[in-house]
Amino acid sequence: MFQHKMNSKQNTVLVTGANGYLASWIVKKLLIEGHNVHATVRDIHNKEKINHLLEYGKKYKGNIKFFSADLIEKNSFDEAMRNCSIIFHTASPFKLEIKDSIKELINPALDGTKNVFSSADKVDSIKKIVLTSSVAAMYTDASECKNLINNEITELVWNKTASVNYQPYSYSKTLAEKEAWRLYKKQRKWELVVINPSLVLGPFPNATQNTSESINLLKQIGDGTFKIGVPKMPIGVVDVRDVADAHYEAAFNKNASGRYITSAYNTSFLEISKLLNSEFGDSFPIPKRPLPKWLVFLIGPLLNKALTRKYIRNNFNKDFRANNNKIQKELGINFRPLKQTLIESFQSLIDQKII
C-alpha cells in the first residue's frame, strides 16, 4: 500500500480494478470532485499500469491511495474498504478471445462480486455499492429485441439465453449481477445501484497498458483487418466519460435506485466504421462497405472466435434497441454525440501509437 496526499474532507470511496479503462475515468471524476479514493489493483508495484492514476492524484484536489487486491482471493478487499462509505465495483474481465470461459470469465466475475460484497458486510462505514454490470446481463442477441415490449431492452429485462458455451461474457455478467442483487437482499446495511453500459468507447487514458476489447475493436477497424468490409452487426455505444458520470450520479444522487441502462446510441459496426472513415479514411484503411452475410459466415469466426455462425445468424442485419429514458430522467445524464466519441477514441489510439 502507498498513498498520495491525504487531506480531503470529502467521502472516502473504493474503486476496484482502478486502472481499468472505465475505472480510470471514474477515479479521475472522483478526484476532480475532491474525494479520497482507495484504488485496488492486482499489482501496486506495476507503475506503468497506474502512472496515469498517480498523475491524477497530483493534478486534482482529491487524494488517492493504492491497495493490492485480487478478485478471486477472499478477504483481499478488506483493508482497502476500511473507512469507505461507497464502493464502485468495476473489476470484472471483459474478453471475447478465451480458452476457458469458466476460469477466465465466469469465476472472476462471480467470485469477485462475492468477495467484494462479503468484505462490505464486515465494514460498518459502507453505505452504498455501485456495481458495473452490462447490457449483456439483459440480452445476448439483437434478435431477442423483437420479442420485447416496444422491441427494446429495458431495466426489467434479464438475459436468459447466454451460457458457458454461448457468449460466456454475457453469461458472466448475468450471473454476477444476479448474485449482487441476491446478496443485497440478504442485508440492510448498504444500498445497491447497478450501471448497465453497452459498448464503452471514448479516449483511452492508458491504452498501452490496457487490454480493453474496445481498443481491439477500433484497432481492427483501423489496421486493415476489415478492409474488404465490415459486418452489419448491431451494437449499443456509450462514451466512457458519460459512463463515469453515471457511476458518480449513482453514488451521490439521492434519486438513484435499481438498474440503469447506460447506452447512448443504437448503432452498428458498419455505421461506426463509416463515421471513422469520414474522418480518418485518408490515412487508415477504414472500411465503409458492408460485408455480405455469406462472407461474414465464412471469415467471421477467423476474425474473432465470438463471431460464431449462431451469433451471426442472431445478429446480422438485426436491430438492437435499448431504452435509456430512466438514466436520463432520474440521474440527468446527457450523452455526448456518437461522432465525437468515435473520433476522440480513435485519435487517442493514434496519439499513443496503438494504431
Coordinates of C-alpha atoms in Angstrom, one line a residue:
M1 CA 0.0 0.0 0.0
F2 CA 1.2 3.5 -0.7
Q3 CA -0.6 6.8 -1.0
H4 CA -0.5 10.3 -2.4
K5 CA -1.6 13.3 -0.2
M6 CA -4.5 12.7 2.2
N7 CA -6.2 15.8 3.5
S8 CA -9.6 15.9 1.7
K9 CA -12.7 16.2 3.9
Q10 CA -14.9 14.6 1.2
N11 CA -16.1 11.0 1.2
T12 CA -13.6 8.2 1.1
V13 CA -14.6 5.7 -1.6
L14 CA -13.3 2.5 -3.0
V15 CA -12.8 1.7 -6.7
T16 CA -12.0 -1.9 -7.6
G17 CA -9.9 -2.6 -10.7
A18 CA -9.0 1.1 -10.6
N19 CA -6.5 1.0 -13.5
G20 CA -9.1 -0.4 -15.9
Y21 CA -10.4 1.7 -18.8
L22 CA -13.7 2.8 -17.3
A23 CA -12.4 2.7 -13.7
S24 CA -9.7 5.2 -14.7
W25 CA -12.3 7.7 -15.7
I26 CA -14.3 7.1 -12.6
V27 CA -11.2 7.7 -10.5
K28 CA -10.5 10.9 -12.4
K29 CA -14.0 12.2 -11.8
L30 CA -13.9 11.4 -8.1
L31 CA -10.5 13.1 -7.7
I32 CA -11.7 16.2 -9.6
E33 CA -14.7 16.4 -7.2
G34 CA -12.3 16.1 -4.2
H35 CA -13.0 12.7 -2.9
N36 CA -10.5 10.4 -1.2
V37 CA -10.1 7.3 -3.4
H38 CA -8.9 3.9 -2.3
A39 CA -7.9 2.2 -5.5
T40 CA -7.4 -1.5 -5.8
V41 CA -5.2 -3.1 -8.5
R42 CA -3.7 -6.5 -8.8
D43 CA -0.1 -5.3 -8.5
I44 CA 0.6 -1.9 -7.0
H45 CA 4.3 -2.2 -8.0
N46 CA 3.5 -2.2 -11.7
K47 CA 3.9 1.6 -12.1
E48 CA 3.3 1.5 -15.8
K49 CA -0.3 0.5 -15.2
I50 CA -1.0 3.1 -12.6
N51 CA 1.1 6.0 -13.6
H52 CA -1.8 7.8 -15.1
L53 CA -3.7 7.5 -11.8
L54 CA -0.7 8.8 -9.9
E55 CA -0.8 11.8 -12.2
Y56 CA -4.5 12.4 -11.5
G57 CA -3.7 12.3 -7.8
K58 CA -1.1 15.1 -8.2
K59 CA -3.2 17.2 -10.6
Y60 CA -6.7 17.2 -8.9
K61 CA -7.9 18.1 -5.4
G62 CA -8.8 14.6 -4.3
N63 CA -6.4 12.1 -2.9
I64 CA -5.6 8.5 -3.9
K65 CA -4.3 5.5 -2.0
F66 CA -3.4 2.2 -3.7
F67 CA -4.1 -1.3 -2.4
S68 CA -3.3 -4.8 -3.8
A69 CA -6.4 -7.0 -4.2
D70 CA -7.4 -9.9 -6.4
L71 CA -11.0 -10.8 -7.4
I72 CA -10.6 -14.5 -6.6
E73 CA -8.9 -14.0 -3.2
K74 CA -11.2 -14.0 -0.2
N75 CA -10.8 -11.0 2.2
S76 CA -8.3 -9.3 -0.2
F77 CA -10.5 -6.2 -0.3
D78 CA -10.9 -5.9 3.5
E79 CA -8.0 -3.4 4.0
A80 CA -8.9 -1.2 1.1
M81 CA -12.5 -0.9 2.2
R82 CA -11.8 0.5 5.7
N83 CA -13.4 3.9 6.3
C84 CA -15.0 3.9 2.9
S85 CA -18.6 4.9 2.5
I86 CA -19.1 3.9 -1.1
I87 CA -17.8 1.1 -3.3
F88 CA -17.5 1.3 -7.1
H89 CA -17.1 -2.3 -8.1
T90 CA -15.9 -2.2 -11.7
A91 CA -13.4 -5.0 -11.7
S92 CA -14.5 -7.9 -14.0
P93 CA -12.8 -9.4 -17.0
F94 CA -14.0 -8.4 -20.5
K95 CA -12.6 -10.6 -23.2
L96 CA -14.0 -12.3 -26.2
E97 CA -11.0 -14.4 -27.2
I98 CA -10.8 -17.0 -24.4
K99 CA -9.8 -20.6 -23.9
D100 CA -11.6 -21.5 -20.7
S101 CA -14.8 -19.4 -20.1
I102 CA -15.3 -20.7 -16.5
K103 CA -11.7 -19.9 -15.4
E104 CA -11.2 -16.6 -17.4
L105 CA -14.7 -15.0 -17.2
I106 CA -17.3 -16.7 -15.0
N107 CA -15.3 -17.4 -11.9
P108 CA -13.6 -14.0 -11.7
A109 CA -16.9 -12.1 -12.3
L110 CA -18.9 -14.2 -9.8
D111 CA -16.2 -14.7 -7.1
G112 CA -15.2 -11.1 -7.4
T113 CA -18.7 -10.0 -6.6
K114 CA -19.0 -12.4 -3.7
N115 CA -15.6 -11.3 -2.3
V116 CA -16.2 -7.6 -2.6
F117 CA -19.7 -7.8 -1.1
S118 CA -18.6 -10.1 1.6
S119 CA -15.9 -7.6 2.7
A120 CA -18.6 -4.8 2.6
D121 CA -20.7 -6.7 5.1
K122 CA -17.8 -6.5 7.5
V123 CA -17.2 -2.8 7.2
D124 CA -19.8 -0.6 9.1
S125 CA -18.9 2.6 7.1
I126 CA -20.2 1.2 3.8
K127 CA -23.5 2.8 2.8
K128 CA -23.7 2.1 -0.9
I129 CA -22.3 -0.2 -3.6
V130 CA -22.3 0.9 -7.3
L131 CA -21.8 -2.1 -9.5
T132 CA -20.7 -2.0 -13.1
S133 CA -22.7 -4.6 -14.9
S134 CA -23.6 -4.5 -18.6
V135 CA -26.5 -4.6 -21.1
A136 CA -25.0 -8.1 -21.7
A137 CA -26.8 -9.0 -18.4
M138 CA -30.1 -8.1 -20.2
Y139 CA -29.6 -9.8 -23.6
T140 CA -27.3 -11.9 -25.8
D141 CA -28.5 -11.4 -29.3
A142 CA -30.2 -8.5 -31.1
S143 CA -32.8 -10.9 -32.4
E144 CA -34.3 -11.0 -28.9
C145 CA -35.4 -7.4 -29.1
K146 CA -38.3 -8.3 -31.4
N147 CA -39.9 -10.3 -28.6
L148 CA -39.8 -7.5 -26.1
I149 CA -42.3 -4.7 -25.4
N150 CA -41.7 -1.9 -28.0
N151 CA -39.0 -4.2 -29.4
E152 CA -36.5 -2.7 -26.9
I153 CA -34.4 -3.7 -23.9
T154 CA -35.4 -2.0 -20.6
E155 CA -34.2 -2.4 -17.0
L156 CA -36.9 -5.1 -16.4
V157 CA -35.2 -7.5 -18.9
W158 CA -32.7 -10.2 -17.9
N159 CA -30.5 -12.3 -20.1
K160 CA -31.9 -15.9 -20.4
T161 CA -30.0 -17.1 -23.5
A162 CA -26.3 -16.9 -22.7
S163 CA -24.4 -19.9 -21.3
V164 CA -21.0 -21.2 -20.5
N165 CA -20.6 -22.3 -24.2
Y166 CA -22.5 -19.5 -26.0
Q167 CA -21.5 -15.9 -25.3
P168 CA -19.9 -16.7 -21.9
Y169 CA -19.0 -13.0 -21.3
S170 CA -22.8 -12.2 -21.3
Y171 CA -23.4 -15.2 -19.1
S172 CA -20.7 -14.0 -16.6
K173 CA -22.2 -10.5 -16.4
T174 CA -25.7 -12.0 -15.8
L175 CA -24.5 -14.4 -13.1
A176 CA -22.5 -11.7 -11.3
E177 CA -25.3 -9.1 -11.3
K178 CA -27.9 -11.6 -10.2
E179 CA -25.6 -12.6 -7.3
A180 CA -25.1 -8.9 -6.4
W181 CA -28.9 -8.5 -6.1
R182 CA -29.2 -11.7 -4.1
L183 CA -26.5 -10.6 -1.6
Y184 CA -28.1 -7.1 -1.4
K185 CA -31.4 -8.6 -0.4
K186 CA -29.8 -10.6 2.5
Q187 CA -28.7 -7.4 4.4
R188 CA -29.9 -4.0 5.4
K189 CA -26.7 -2.0 5.8
W190 CA -26.0 -0.8 2.3
E191 CA -27.8 0.2 -0.9
L192 CA -27.1 -1.2 -4.3
V193 CA -27.3 0.7 -7.7
V194 CA -26.3 -1.0 -10.9
I195 CA -25.0 0.6 -14.1
N196 CA -25.5 -1.4 -17.3
P197 CA -23.4 0.1 -20.1
S198 CA -23.3 -1.0 -23.7
L199 CA -20.0 -1.0 -25.7
V200 CA -17.9 1.7 -24.0
L201 CA -15.8 3.9 -26.2
G202 CA -14.0 7.2 -25.8
P203 CA -10.5 8.4 -25.1
F204 CA -8.2 5.8 -23.6
P205 CA -6.1 7.2 -20.7
N206 CA -3.5 4.4 -20.8
A207 CA -4.1 2.4 -24.0
T208 CA -0.6 0.9 -24.0
Q209 CA -1.3 -0.9 -20.7
N210 CA -4.9 -1.7 -21.2
T211 CA -6.4 -4.8 -22.7
S212 CA -10.0 -3.5 -23.3
E213 CA -11.9 -5.1 -26.1
S214 CA -12.9 -1.6 -27.1
I215 CA -9.3 -0.9 -28.1
N216 CA -9.1 -4.2 -30.1
L217 CA -12.3 -3.3 -32.0
L218 CA -11.1 0.1 -33.1
K219 CA -7.7 -1.2 -33.8
Q220 CA -9.2 -3.9 -36.1
I221 CA -11.3 -1.3 -37.9
G222 CA -8.3 0.9 -38.5
D223 CA -5.5 -1.6 -39.2
G224 CA -6.9 -3.2 -42.3
T225 CA -8.4 -6.3 -40.7
F226 CA -11.8 -5.4 -42.1
K227 CA -10.5 -3.6 -45.2
I228 CA -12.8 -5.5 -47.5
G229 CA -15.8 -4.6 -45.5
V230 CA -17.4 -4.7 -42.0
P231 CA -20.3 -6.8 -40.9
K232 CA -23.6 -5.0 -40.3
M233 CA -23.9 -6.2 -36.7
P234 CA -25.9 -4.0 -34.3
I235 CA -24.4 -2.6 -31.1
G236 CA -25.2 0.0 -28.5
V237 CA -22.4 2.5 -27.8
V238 CA -21.8 5.0 -25.0
D239 CA -18.9 7.4 -24.2
V240 CA -16.7 6.3 -21.3
R241 CA -16.9 9.7 -19.7
D242 CA -20.7 9.5 -19.7
V243 CA -20.5 6.1 -18.0
A244 CA -18.1 7.6 -15.4
D245 CA -20.6 10.4 -14.8
A246 CA -23.4 7.8 -14.5
H247 CA -21.4 5.9 -11.8
Y248 CA -20.9 9.2 -9.9
E249 CA -24.5 10.1 -10.0
A250 CA -25.5 6.6 -9.0
A251 CA -23.3 7.1 -5.9
F252 CA -24.3 10.6 -4.9
N253 CA -27.7 11.3 -6.4
K254 CA -30.5 10.5 -3.8
N255 CA -32.8 9.5 -6.7
A256 CA -30.6 6.7 -7.8
S257 CA -32.1 3.2 -7.4
G258 CA -32.1 -0.1 -9.2
R259 CA -30.5 -0.7 -12.6
Y260 CA -29.7 1.8 -15.3
I261 CA -29.2 1.1 -19.0
T262 CA -26.3 3.3 -19.9
S263 CA -26.3 3.2 -23.7
A264 CA -26.3 6.4 -25.8
Y265 CA -26.8 5.1 -29.3
N266 CA -28.3 2.1 -31.0
T267 CA -25.9 1.8 -33.9
S268 CA -23.9 -0.8 -35.8
F269 CA -20.3 -1.7 -36.6
L270 CA -20.9 -0.6 -40.1
E271 CA -22.1 2.9 -39.0
I272 CA -19.1 3.2 -36.6
S273 CA -16.8 2.3 -39.4
K274 CA -18.4 4.8 -41.8
L275 CA -18.2 7.6 -39.3
L276 CA -14.5 6.9 -38.7
N277 CA -13.8 6.6 -42.4
S278 CA -15.2 10.1 -42.9
E279 CA -12.6 11.5 -40.5
F280 CA -9.6 9.2 -40.8
G281 CA -10.2 7.3 -44.1
D282 CA -7.4 9.2 -46.0
S283 CA -4.8 7.9 -43.6
F284 CA -6.1 4.5 -42.5
P285 CA -7.7 1.5 -44.4
I286 CA -11.1 2.0 -42.6
P287 CA -13.9 0.2 -44.5
K288 CA -17.2 1.8 -45.4
R289 CA -18.8 -1.1 -47.2
P290 CA -20.8 -3.9 -45.6
L291 CA -19.7 -7.4 -45.8
P292 CA -22.3 -9.7 -47.3
K293 CA -23.8 -12.3 -45.0
W294 CA -22.2 -15.3 -46.8
L295 CA -18.8 -13.7 -46.4
V296 CA -19.4 -13.0 -42.7
F297 CA -20.2 -16.6 -42.2
L298 CA -17.0 -17.6 -44.0
I299 CA -14.5 -15.3 -42.4
G300 CA -16.2 -14.1 -39.2
P301 CA -15.0 -17.0 -37.0
L302 CA -11.5 -16.4 -38.3
L303 CA -11.5 -12.7 -37.3
N304 CA -13.0 -13.4 -33.8
K305 CA -13.9 -16.6 -32.2
A306 CA -17.0 -14.9 -30.7
L307 CA -18.4 -14.5 -34.2
T308 CA -19.8 -18.0 -34.4
R309 CA -22.4 -18.9 -37.1
K310 CA -25.1 -18.9 -34.4
Y311 CA -24.2 -15.4 -33.3
I312 CA -24.0 -14.2 -36.9
R313 CA -27.5 -15.7 -37.6
N314 CA -29.0 -14.0 -34.5
N315 CA -27.4 -10.6 -35.0
F316 CA -26.5 -9.9 -38.7
N317 CA -28.6 -7.1 -40.1
K318 CA -30.9 -7.2 -37.0
D319 CA -31.9 -4.1 -34.9
F320 CA -30.7 -3.5 -31.4
R321 CA -32.7 -1.1 -29.3
A322 CA -32.0 -0.2 -25.7
N323 CA -34.2 2.3 -23.8
N324 CA -32.1 4.9 -21.9
N325 CA -35.0 7.0 -20.6
K326 CA -34.5 6.0 -16.9
I327 CA -31.0 7.2 -16.6
Q328 CA -31.7 10.5 -18.4
K329 CA -34.8 11.2 -16.3
E330 CA -33.6 10.1 -12.8
L331 CA -29.8 10.8 -13.0
G332 CA -29.8 13.7 -15.5
I333 CA -27.2 12.0 -17.8
N334 CA -26.9 13.7 -21.2
F335 CA -24.9 11.7 -23.8
R336 CA -22.1 13.0 -26.0
P337 CA -22.6 12.8 -29.8
L338 CA -21.6 9.5 -31.2
K339 CA -19.2 11.0 -33.8
Q340 CA -17.3 12.9 -31.0
T341 CA -16.9 9.7 -29.0
L342 CA -15.6 7.8 -32.1
I343 CA -13.2 10.5 -33.3
E344 CA -11.7 11.0 -29.8
S345 CA -11.4 7.3 -29.3
F346 CA -9.5 6.7 -32.5
Q347 CA -7.4 9.8 -32.0
S348 CA -6.3 8.6 -28.6
L349 CA -5.1 5.3 -30.2
I350 CA -3.1 7.3 -32.8
D351 CA -1.6 9.5 -30.1
Q352 CA -0.5 6.5 -28.1
K353 CA 0.9 4.8 -31.2
I354 CA -1.5 1.8 -30.9
I355 CA -2.6 2.2 -34.5

